[in-house]
XYZ file of C-alpha atoms in Angstrom:
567
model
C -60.432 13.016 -25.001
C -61.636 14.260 -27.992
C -60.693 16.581 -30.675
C -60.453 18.105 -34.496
C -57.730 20.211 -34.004
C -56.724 23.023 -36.792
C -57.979 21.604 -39.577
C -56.534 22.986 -43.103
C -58.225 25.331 -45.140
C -61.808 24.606 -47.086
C -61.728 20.619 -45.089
C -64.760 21.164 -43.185
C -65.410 20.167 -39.754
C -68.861 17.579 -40.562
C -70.265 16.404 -43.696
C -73.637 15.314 -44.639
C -73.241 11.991 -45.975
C -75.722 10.534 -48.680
C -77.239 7.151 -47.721
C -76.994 5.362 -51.248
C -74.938 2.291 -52.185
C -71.497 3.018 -52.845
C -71.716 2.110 -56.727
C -73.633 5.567 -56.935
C -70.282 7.019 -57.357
C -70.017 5.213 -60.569
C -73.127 5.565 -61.819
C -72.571 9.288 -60.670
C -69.063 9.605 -62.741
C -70.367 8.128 -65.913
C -72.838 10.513 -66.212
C -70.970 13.911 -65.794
C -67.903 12.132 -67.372
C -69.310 9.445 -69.942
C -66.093 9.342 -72.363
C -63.114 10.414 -69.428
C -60.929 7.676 -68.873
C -61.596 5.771 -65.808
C -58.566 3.407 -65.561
C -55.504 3.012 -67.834
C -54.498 -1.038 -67.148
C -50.843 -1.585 -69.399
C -51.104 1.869 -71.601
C -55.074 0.455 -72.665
C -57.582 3.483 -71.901
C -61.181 2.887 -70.338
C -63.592 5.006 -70.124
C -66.345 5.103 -66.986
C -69.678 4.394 -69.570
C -67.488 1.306 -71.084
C -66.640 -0.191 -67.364
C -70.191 0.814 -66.119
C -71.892 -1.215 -68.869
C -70.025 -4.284 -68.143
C -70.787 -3.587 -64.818
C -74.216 -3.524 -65.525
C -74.182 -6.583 -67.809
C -71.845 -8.538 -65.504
C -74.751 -8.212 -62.517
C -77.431 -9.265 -64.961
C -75.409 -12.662 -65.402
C -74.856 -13.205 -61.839
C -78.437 -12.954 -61.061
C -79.042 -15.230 -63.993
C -76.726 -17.320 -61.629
C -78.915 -16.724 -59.035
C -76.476 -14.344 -57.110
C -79.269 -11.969 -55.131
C -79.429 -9.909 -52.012
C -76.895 -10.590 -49.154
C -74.861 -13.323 -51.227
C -71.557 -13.508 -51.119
C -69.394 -13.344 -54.036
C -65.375 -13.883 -53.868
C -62.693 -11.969 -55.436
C -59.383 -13.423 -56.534
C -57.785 -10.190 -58.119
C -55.043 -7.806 -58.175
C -55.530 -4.443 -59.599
C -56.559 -4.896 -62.894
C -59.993 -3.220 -64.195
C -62.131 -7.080 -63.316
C -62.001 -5.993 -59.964
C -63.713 -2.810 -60.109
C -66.317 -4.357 -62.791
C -66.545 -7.563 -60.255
C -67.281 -5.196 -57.211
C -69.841 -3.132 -58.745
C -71.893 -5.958 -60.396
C -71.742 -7.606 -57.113
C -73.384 -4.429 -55.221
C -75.663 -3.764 -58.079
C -77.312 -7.369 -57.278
C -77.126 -6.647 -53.536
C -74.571 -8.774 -52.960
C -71.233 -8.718 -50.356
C -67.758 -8.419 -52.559
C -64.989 -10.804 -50.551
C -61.914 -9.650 -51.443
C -59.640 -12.024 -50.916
C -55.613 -11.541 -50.501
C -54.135 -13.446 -53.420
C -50.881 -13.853 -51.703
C -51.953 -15.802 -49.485
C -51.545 -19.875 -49.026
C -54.000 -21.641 -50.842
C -55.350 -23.188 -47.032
C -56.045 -19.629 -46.364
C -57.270 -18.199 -49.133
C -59.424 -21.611 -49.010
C -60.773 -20.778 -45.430
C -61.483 -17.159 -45.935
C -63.393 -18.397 -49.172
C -65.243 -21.157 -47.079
C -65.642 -19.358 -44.172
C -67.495 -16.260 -45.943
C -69.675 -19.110 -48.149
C -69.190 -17.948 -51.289
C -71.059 -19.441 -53.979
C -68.970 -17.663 -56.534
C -65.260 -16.773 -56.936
C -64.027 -14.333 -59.992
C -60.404 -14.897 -60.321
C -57.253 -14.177 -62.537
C -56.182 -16.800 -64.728
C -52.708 -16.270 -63.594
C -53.984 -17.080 -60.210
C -55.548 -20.622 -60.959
C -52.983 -22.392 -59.163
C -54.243 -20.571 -56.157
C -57.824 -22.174 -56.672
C -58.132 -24.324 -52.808
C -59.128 -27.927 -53.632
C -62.925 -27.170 -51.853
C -63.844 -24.099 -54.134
C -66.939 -22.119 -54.682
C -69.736 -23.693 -56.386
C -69.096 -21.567 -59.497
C -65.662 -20.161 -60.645
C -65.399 -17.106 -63.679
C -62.177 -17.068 -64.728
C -60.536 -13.691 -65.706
C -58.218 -13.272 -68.144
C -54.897 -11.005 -67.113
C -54.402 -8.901 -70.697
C -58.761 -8.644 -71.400
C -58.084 -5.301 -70.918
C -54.771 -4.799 -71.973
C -54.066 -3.339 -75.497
C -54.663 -5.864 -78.171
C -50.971 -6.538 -79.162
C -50.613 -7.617 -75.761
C -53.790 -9.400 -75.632
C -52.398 -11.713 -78.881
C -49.085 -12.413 -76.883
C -50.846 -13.389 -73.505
C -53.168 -15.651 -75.625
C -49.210 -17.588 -77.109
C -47.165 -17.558 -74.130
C -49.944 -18.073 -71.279
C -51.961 -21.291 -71.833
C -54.011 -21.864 -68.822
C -55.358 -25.131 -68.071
C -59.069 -23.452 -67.138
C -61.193 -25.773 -64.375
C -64.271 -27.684 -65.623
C -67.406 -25.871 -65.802
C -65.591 -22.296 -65.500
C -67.118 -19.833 -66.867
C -65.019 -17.129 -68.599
C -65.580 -13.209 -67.558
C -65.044 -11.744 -70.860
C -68.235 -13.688 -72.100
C -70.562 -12.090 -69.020
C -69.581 -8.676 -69.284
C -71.517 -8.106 -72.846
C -75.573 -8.397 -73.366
C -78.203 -7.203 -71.500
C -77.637 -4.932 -68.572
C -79.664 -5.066 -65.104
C -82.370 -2.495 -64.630
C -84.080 -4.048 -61.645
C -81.233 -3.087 -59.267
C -81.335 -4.721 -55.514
C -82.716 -2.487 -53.419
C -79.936 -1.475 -50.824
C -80.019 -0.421 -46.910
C -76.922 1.780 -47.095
C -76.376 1.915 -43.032
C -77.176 -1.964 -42.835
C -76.322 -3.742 -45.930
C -72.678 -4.979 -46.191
C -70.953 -4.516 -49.391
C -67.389 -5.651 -48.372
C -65.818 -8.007 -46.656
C -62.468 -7.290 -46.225
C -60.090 -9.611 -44.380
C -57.588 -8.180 -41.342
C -54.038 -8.636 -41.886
C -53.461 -11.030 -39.530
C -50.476 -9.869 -37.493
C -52.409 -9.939 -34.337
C -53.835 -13.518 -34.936
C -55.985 -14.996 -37.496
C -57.819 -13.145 -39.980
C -61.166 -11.860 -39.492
C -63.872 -10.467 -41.997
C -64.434 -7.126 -41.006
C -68.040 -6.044 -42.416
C -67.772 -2.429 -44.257
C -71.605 -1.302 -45.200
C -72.246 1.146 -47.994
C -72.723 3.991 -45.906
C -69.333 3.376 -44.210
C -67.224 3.029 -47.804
C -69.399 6.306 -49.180
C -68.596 8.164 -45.702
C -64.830 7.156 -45.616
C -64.744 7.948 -49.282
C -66.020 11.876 -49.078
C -64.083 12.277 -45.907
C -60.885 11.208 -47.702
C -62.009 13.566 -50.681
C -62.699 16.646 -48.273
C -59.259 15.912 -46.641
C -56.614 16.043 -49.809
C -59.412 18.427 -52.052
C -60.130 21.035 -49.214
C -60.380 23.849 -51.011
C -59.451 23.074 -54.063
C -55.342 24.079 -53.569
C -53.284 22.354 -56.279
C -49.026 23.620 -55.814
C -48.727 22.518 -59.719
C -50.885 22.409 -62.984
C -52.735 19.192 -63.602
C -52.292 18.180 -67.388
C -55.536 16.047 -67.327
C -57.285 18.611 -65.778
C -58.509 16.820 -62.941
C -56.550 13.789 -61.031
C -54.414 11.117 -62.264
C -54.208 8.747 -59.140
C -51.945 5.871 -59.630
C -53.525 2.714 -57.574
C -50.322 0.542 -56.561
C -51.906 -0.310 -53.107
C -53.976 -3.377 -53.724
C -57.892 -2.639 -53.888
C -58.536 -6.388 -51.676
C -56.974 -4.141 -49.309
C -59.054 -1.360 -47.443
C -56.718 1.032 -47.897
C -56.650 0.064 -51.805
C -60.350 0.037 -51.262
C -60.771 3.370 -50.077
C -58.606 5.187 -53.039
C -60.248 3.607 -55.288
C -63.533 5.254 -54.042
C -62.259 8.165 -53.347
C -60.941 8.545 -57.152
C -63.707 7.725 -58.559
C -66.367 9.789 -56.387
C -64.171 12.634 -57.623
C -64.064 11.103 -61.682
C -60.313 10.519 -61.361
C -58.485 8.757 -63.906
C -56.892 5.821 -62.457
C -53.509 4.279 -63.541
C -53.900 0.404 -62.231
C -50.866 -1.111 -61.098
C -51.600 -5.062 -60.427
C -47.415 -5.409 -59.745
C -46.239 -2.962 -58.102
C -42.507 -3.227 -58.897
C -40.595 -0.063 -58.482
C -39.506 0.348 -61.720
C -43.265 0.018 -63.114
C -44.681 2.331 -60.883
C -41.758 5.047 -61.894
C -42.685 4.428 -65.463
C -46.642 4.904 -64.774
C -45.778 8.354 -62.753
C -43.515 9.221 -65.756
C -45.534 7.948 -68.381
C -49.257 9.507 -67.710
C -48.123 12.533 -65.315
C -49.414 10.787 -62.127
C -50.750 13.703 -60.146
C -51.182 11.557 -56.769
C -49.824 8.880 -55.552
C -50.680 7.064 -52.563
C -47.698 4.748 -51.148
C -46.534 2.362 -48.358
C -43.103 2.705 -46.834
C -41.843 -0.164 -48.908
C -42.839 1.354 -52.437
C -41.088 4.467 -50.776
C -37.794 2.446 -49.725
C -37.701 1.037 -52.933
C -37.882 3.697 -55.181
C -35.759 5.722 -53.133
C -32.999 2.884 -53.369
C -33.601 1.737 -57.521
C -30.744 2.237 -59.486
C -32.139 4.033 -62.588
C -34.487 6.647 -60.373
C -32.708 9.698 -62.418
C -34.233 8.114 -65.702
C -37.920 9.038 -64.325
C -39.881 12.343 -64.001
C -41.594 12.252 -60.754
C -42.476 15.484 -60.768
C -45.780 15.852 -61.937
C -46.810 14.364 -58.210
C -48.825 16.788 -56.429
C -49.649 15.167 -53.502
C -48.209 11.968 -52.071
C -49.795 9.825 -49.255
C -48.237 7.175 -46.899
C -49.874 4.691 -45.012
C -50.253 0.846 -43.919
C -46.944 1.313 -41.590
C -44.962 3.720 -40.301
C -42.078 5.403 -42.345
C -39.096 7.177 -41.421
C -39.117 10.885 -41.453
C -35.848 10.380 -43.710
C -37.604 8.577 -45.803
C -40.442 11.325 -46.501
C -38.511 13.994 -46.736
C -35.965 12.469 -49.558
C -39.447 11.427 -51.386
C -39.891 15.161 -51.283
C -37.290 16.452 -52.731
C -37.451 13.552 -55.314
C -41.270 14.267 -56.248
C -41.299 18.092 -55.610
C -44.483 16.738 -53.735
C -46.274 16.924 -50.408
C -46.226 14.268 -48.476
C -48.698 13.580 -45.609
C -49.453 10.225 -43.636
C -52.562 8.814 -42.488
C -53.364 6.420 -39.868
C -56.447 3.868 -40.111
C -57.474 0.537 -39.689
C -59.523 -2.059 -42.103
C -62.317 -2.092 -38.693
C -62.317 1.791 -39.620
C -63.298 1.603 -43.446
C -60.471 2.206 -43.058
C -58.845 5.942 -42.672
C -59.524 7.466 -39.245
C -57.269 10.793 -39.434
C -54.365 12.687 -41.985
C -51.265 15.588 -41.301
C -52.525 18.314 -43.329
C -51.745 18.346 -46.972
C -50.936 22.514 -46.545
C -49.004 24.205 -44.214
C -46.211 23.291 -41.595
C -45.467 19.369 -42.095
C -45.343 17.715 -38.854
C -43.751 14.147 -39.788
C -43.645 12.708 -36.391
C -47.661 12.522 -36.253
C -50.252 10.543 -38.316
C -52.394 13.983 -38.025
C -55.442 15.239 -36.906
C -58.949 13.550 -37.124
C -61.194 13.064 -40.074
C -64.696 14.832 -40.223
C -67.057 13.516 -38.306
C -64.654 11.239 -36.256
C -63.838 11.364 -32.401
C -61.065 9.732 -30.452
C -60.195 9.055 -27.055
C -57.373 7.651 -25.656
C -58.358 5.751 -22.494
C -56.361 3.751 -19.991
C -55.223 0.289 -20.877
C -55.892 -1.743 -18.326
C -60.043 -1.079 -18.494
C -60.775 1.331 -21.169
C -62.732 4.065 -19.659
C -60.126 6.342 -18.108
C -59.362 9.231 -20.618
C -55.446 10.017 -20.306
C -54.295 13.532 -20.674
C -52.623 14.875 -23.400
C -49.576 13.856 -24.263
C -50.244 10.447 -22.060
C -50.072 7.305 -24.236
C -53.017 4.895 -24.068
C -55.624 2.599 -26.267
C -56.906 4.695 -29.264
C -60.624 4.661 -29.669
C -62.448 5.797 -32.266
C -66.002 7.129 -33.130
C -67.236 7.474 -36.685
C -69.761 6.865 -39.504
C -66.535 4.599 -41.277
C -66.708 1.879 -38.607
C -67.123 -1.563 -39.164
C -70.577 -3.301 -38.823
C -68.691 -6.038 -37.188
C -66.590 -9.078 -37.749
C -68.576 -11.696 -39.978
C -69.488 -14.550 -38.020
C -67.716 -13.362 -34.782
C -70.060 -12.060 -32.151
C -67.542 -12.405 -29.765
C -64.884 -10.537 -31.226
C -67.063 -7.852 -32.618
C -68.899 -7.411 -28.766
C -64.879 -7.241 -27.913
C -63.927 -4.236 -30.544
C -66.853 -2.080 -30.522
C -68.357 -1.292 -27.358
C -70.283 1.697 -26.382
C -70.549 3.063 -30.216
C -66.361 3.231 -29.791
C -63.936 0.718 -31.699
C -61.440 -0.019 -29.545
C -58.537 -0.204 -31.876
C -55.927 -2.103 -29.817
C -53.284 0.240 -31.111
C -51.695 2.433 -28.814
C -50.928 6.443 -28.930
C -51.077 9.737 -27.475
C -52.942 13.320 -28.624
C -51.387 16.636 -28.130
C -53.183 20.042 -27.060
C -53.488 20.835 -30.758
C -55.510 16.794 -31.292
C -52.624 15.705 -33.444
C -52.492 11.364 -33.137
C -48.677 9.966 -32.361
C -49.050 6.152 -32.940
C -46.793 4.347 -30.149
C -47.513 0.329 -30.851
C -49.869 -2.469 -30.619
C -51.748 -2.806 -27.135
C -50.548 -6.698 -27.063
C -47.282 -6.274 -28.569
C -46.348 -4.069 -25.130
C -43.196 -5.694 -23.706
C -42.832 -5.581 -19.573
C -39.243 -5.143 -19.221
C -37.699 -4.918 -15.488
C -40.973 -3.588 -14.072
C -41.221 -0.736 -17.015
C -43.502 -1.193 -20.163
C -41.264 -1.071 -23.401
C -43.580 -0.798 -26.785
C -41.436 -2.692 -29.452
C -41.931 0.522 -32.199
C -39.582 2.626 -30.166
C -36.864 -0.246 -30.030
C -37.493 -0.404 -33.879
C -38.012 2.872 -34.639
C -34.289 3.417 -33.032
C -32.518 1.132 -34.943
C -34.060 1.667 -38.274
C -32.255 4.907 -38.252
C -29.071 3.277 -38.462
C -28.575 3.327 -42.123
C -27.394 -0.273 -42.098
C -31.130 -1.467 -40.641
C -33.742 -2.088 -43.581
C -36.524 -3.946 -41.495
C -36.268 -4.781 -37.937
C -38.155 -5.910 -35.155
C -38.447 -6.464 -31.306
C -39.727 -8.540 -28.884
C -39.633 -9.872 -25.236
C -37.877 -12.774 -24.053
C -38.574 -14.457 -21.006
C -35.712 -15.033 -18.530
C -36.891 -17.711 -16.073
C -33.482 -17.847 -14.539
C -33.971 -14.307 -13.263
C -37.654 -14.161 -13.568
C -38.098 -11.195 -15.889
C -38.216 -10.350 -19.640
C -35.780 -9.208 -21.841
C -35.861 -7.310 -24.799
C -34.637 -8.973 -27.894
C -34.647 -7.458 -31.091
C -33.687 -8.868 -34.900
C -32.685 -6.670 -38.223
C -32.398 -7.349 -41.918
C -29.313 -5.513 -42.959
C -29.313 -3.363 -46.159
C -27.660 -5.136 -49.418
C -23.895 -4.208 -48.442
C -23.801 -4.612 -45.213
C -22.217 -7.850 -43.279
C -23.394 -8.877 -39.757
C -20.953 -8.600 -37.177
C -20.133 -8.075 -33.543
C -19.013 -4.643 -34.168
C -22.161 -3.990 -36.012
C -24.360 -5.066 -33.053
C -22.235 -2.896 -30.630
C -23.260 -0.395 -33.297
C -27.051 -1.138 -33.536
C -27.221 -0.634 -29.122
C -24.935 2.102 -28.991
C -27.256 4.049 -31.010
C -30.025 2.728 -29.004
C -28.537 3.846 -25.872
C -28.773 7.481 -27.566
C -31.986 7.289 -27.983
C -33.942 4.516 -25.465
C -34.146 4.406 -22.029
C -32.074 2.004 -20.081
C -34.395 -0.670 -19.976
C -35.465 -0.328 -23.324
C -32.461 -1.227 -25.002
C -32.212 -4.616 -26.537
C -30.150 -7.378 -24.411
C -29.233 -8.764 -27.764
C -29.706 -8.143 -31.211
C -30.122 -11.075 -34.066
C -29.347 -10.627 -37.662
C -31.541 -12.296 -40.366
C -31.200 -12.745 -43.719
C -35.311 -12.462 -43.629
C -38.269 -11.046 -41.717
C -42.053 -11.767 -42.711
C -43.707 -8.398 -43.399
C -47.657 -8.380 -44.562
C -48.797 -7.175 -48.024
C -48.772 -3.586 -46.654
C -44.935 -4.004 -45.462
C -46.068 -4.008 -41.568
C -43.342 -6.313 -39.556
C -45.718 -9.578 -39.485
C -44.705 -9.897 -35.756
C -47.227 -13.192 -35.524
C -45.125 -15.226 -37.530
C -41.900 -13.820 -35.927
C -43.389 -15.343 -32.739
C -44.591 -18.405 -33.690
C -41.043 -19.323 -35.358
C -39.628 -18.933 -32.510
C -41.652 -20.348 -29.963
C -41.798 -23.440 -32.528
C -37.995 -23.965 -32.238
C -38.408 -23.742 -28.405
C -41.124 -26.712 -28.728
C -38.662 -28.494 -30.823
C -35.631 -27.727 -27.931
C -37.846 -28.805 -25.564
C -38.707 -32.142 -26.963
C -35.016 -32.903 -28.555
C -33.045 -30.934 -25.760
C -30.439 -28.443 -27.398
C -28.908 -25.012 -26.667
C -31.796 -22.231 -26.810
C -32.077 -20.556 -30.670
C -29.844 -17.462 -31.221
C -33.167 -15.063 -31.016
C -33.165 -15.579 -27.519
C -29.291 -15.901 -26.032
């Protein structure tokens, strides 16, 4: 099944897409817009000719390095303006960008660095004690306040005294000089320019492969979506957009507002901590304009203690993503902001934004909207794939599109698994309406069989994170070999000022019972003090798992009553 639905007014239906290399967009802004501020980084102002040029003199030093076509250079960086200068010199020499998670281990951030072959790693110097013992052949070290104002600059230089590693070079020194004019010449469709690493909550990481042509198409698709027509419900001060980037660029979904701003010559506000409180004060303090979120930068601003002391409401348009949110939760944002919200859904395999609600007309919260331009879905049977399921019949989601992946580097296997046909089979599950609005169920693996009945653990979650006691919670099945069946178990983090408690639990599956079918109600529930969630505040459900099953191994080997999780 297939289908576009209603889409709003002025987003049109299929776009011609340019081939070109996805720094084009810069190039492209600091042309029309030579002297508008690109990115404000700690109150310092920078326009797109001044990052450009060190974009252009940074790639004439790393093919002095001998960094050429198809090479793989790694990023270590938050959101600071090194990354978008590191990125574009990269492309301009034809090489891949590997942005790399920097709160990660080290071991991982090691393998991702190893298993990519980097020869080269730019990295923050407040992230040196992140360097893995076996790093790349070369290391440029960034420093944290190079583009801060100066007075901040001076104190970085007194209170942070890095120990830098032998033979580092040091960024600020390769941004200045000569500039490249012999640029790589660049396949658009074929050529990868990202790497970008999965989250990991289904297993280990992979490097999904995002081309040129796939950034530049989910770029202008994103732009067509939120610009339409060119609607704005309030004045813009700037004249044109102030995006604030909290969401981390080594992200895709970072990634893609990034491109998106800058296709458009935005003026980004760069956020390399998002704290709460420092995101308010960036909204307040340049009249942010849009803001795209994840439910955790949502949940905590919502809950700070001095949110009265902040204007929000210059926000025009606010966008959630990375996890689901509470309806609750969007509309109080609302009424905070004086801003539409709308949600996306997407994956980093899909560039990574596959669909949007509307940014006009009715809201429909419940749904992660209709499709993009130019993308298709289908949602097919589970157990094969090829079965399309009526509307309103949950399944796999599929997806066509000129965003997809290229593939998973070095994993034949696993790419042969996800795309197949021209369709990436997202392993996410969900259902389309008549009108081709997407309803995101769960994970295709995460699927619990519970007394003969599948049970999707987001419905179990989704019911007790309405209790206003439940800040993050998650479920999963237990096996019962006694009875031969599965149970379903769930755990919750309590909000600060709430106790556990047996009458609390009886609490937590009453309201359940409201709301879930018989089977689908927890047998137990298991309060925590903590529960991993990833970098884009998605329940990390892998490591849930494997804690568990690890103090099984250890009850199996040392005998012992079964862990709480699973009474």
């Amino acid at each position: 099944m297939t289908g576009a639905g209603a889409y709003p007014p002025g987003v049109p239906v299929s776009i011609k897409y340019p081939e070109m290399p996805v720094y084009e967009f810069w190039r492209n802004s600091a042309r029309k817009f030579p002297d508008r501020v690109a990115a404000i980084y700690f109150g310092a102002r920078h326009s797109y000719s001044k990052l450009w040029g060190q974009s252009r003199s940074l790639a004439q030093n790393l093919k002095a390095l001998g960094v050429g076509k198809g090479d793989r250079v790694g990023l270590l960086l938050p959101n600071t303006p090194h990354f978008v200068v590191a990125v574009n010199a990269t492309h301009l020499v034809g090489g891949v960008a590997v942005a790399v998670n920097p709160l990660l281990p080290v071991p991982e951030i090691g393998r991702e660095l190893k298993t990519t072959g980097c020869r080269i790693l730019i990295m923050l110097d407040r992230l040196l004690d992140k360097l893995p013992e076996e790093a790349p052949e070369t290391v440029i070290v960034a420093e944290a306040a190079g583009y801060a104002p100066t007075h901040l600059l001076l104190l970085s230089s007194l209170r942070h005294r890095v120990k830098q590693p032998r033979g580092a070079l040091m960024f600020r020194d390769l941004v200045t000089g000569p500039r490249l004019e012999d640029e790589a010449e660049i396949e658009p469709k074929e050529d990868v320019a990202m790497i970008v690493f999965t989250s990991g909550t289904t297993g280990e990481p992979k490097g999904v492969m995002l081309t040129h042509y796939a950034l530049v198409a989910n770029a202008l698709q994103s732009y067509h979506w939120l610009r339409g027509w060119g609607y704005s419900a309030k004045p813009q001060a700037a004249g044109w957009p102030i995006i604030l980037c909290a969401v981390p660029f080594f992200h895709s979904y970072g990634l893609v507002v990034m491109n998106e701003a800058v296709s458009f010559g935005c003026t980004m506000v760069l956020v390399p901590n998002p704290t709460a409180e420092d995101m308010m004060k960036a909204v307040d303090r340049h009249r942010v304009t849009h803001f795209p979120l994840i439910p955790r930068f949502i949940r905590e601003i919502l809950t700070h203690p001095d949110l009265e002391k902040y204007d929000l409401t210059s926000l025009t348009t606010c966008a959630s993503g990375g996890a689901s949110i509470p309806v609750e939760h969007m509309r109080a944002f609302e009424k905070v902001a004086g801003a539409r919200m709308y949600q996306g859904y997407g994956l980093t395999e899909a560039g990574p934004s596959v669909c949007a609600t509307p940014v006009e007309g009715e809201p429909n919260y419940a749904s992660t909207g209709l499709l993009y331009p130019d993308t298709e879905a289908r949602i097919v049977d589970l157990q094969v794939g090829e079965l399309d399921m009526a509307p309103g019949r949950a399944g796999e989601i599929i997806i066509r599109g000129p965003q997809l992946m290229k593939g998973y580097w070095d994993n034949p296997e696993a790419t042969a698994q996800a795309l197949r046909g021209g369709w990436l089979y997202t392993g996410d599950t969900g259902y389309m309406d008549e009108a081709g609005y997407i309803y995101i169920v769960g994970r295709k693996m995460d699927r619990i069989l519970a007394q003969g009945h599948t049970v999707w653990p987001t419905m179990v979650e989704d019911a007790l994170l309405s209790h206003p006691s439940v800040e993050l919670a998650v479920a999963f099945g237990a096996p019962d070999p006694l009875r031969c069946s599965t149970d379903v178990r769930a755990m919750v983090k309590l909000k600060e000022g709430y106790e556990a408690s047996q009458v609390l639990e009886e609490e937590l599956l009453e309201t359940c019972r409201r709301t879930l079918k018989e089977y689908e109600v927890p047998a137990g529930i298991t309060f925590r003090a903590h529960i991993p969630v990833t970098a884009m505040d998605k329940v990390d459900r892998v490591a849930v798992i494997a804690e568990i099953d690890e103090k099984i191994k250890k009850i199996m080997e040392t005998g012992g009553e079964l862990p709480e999780e699973l009474r």
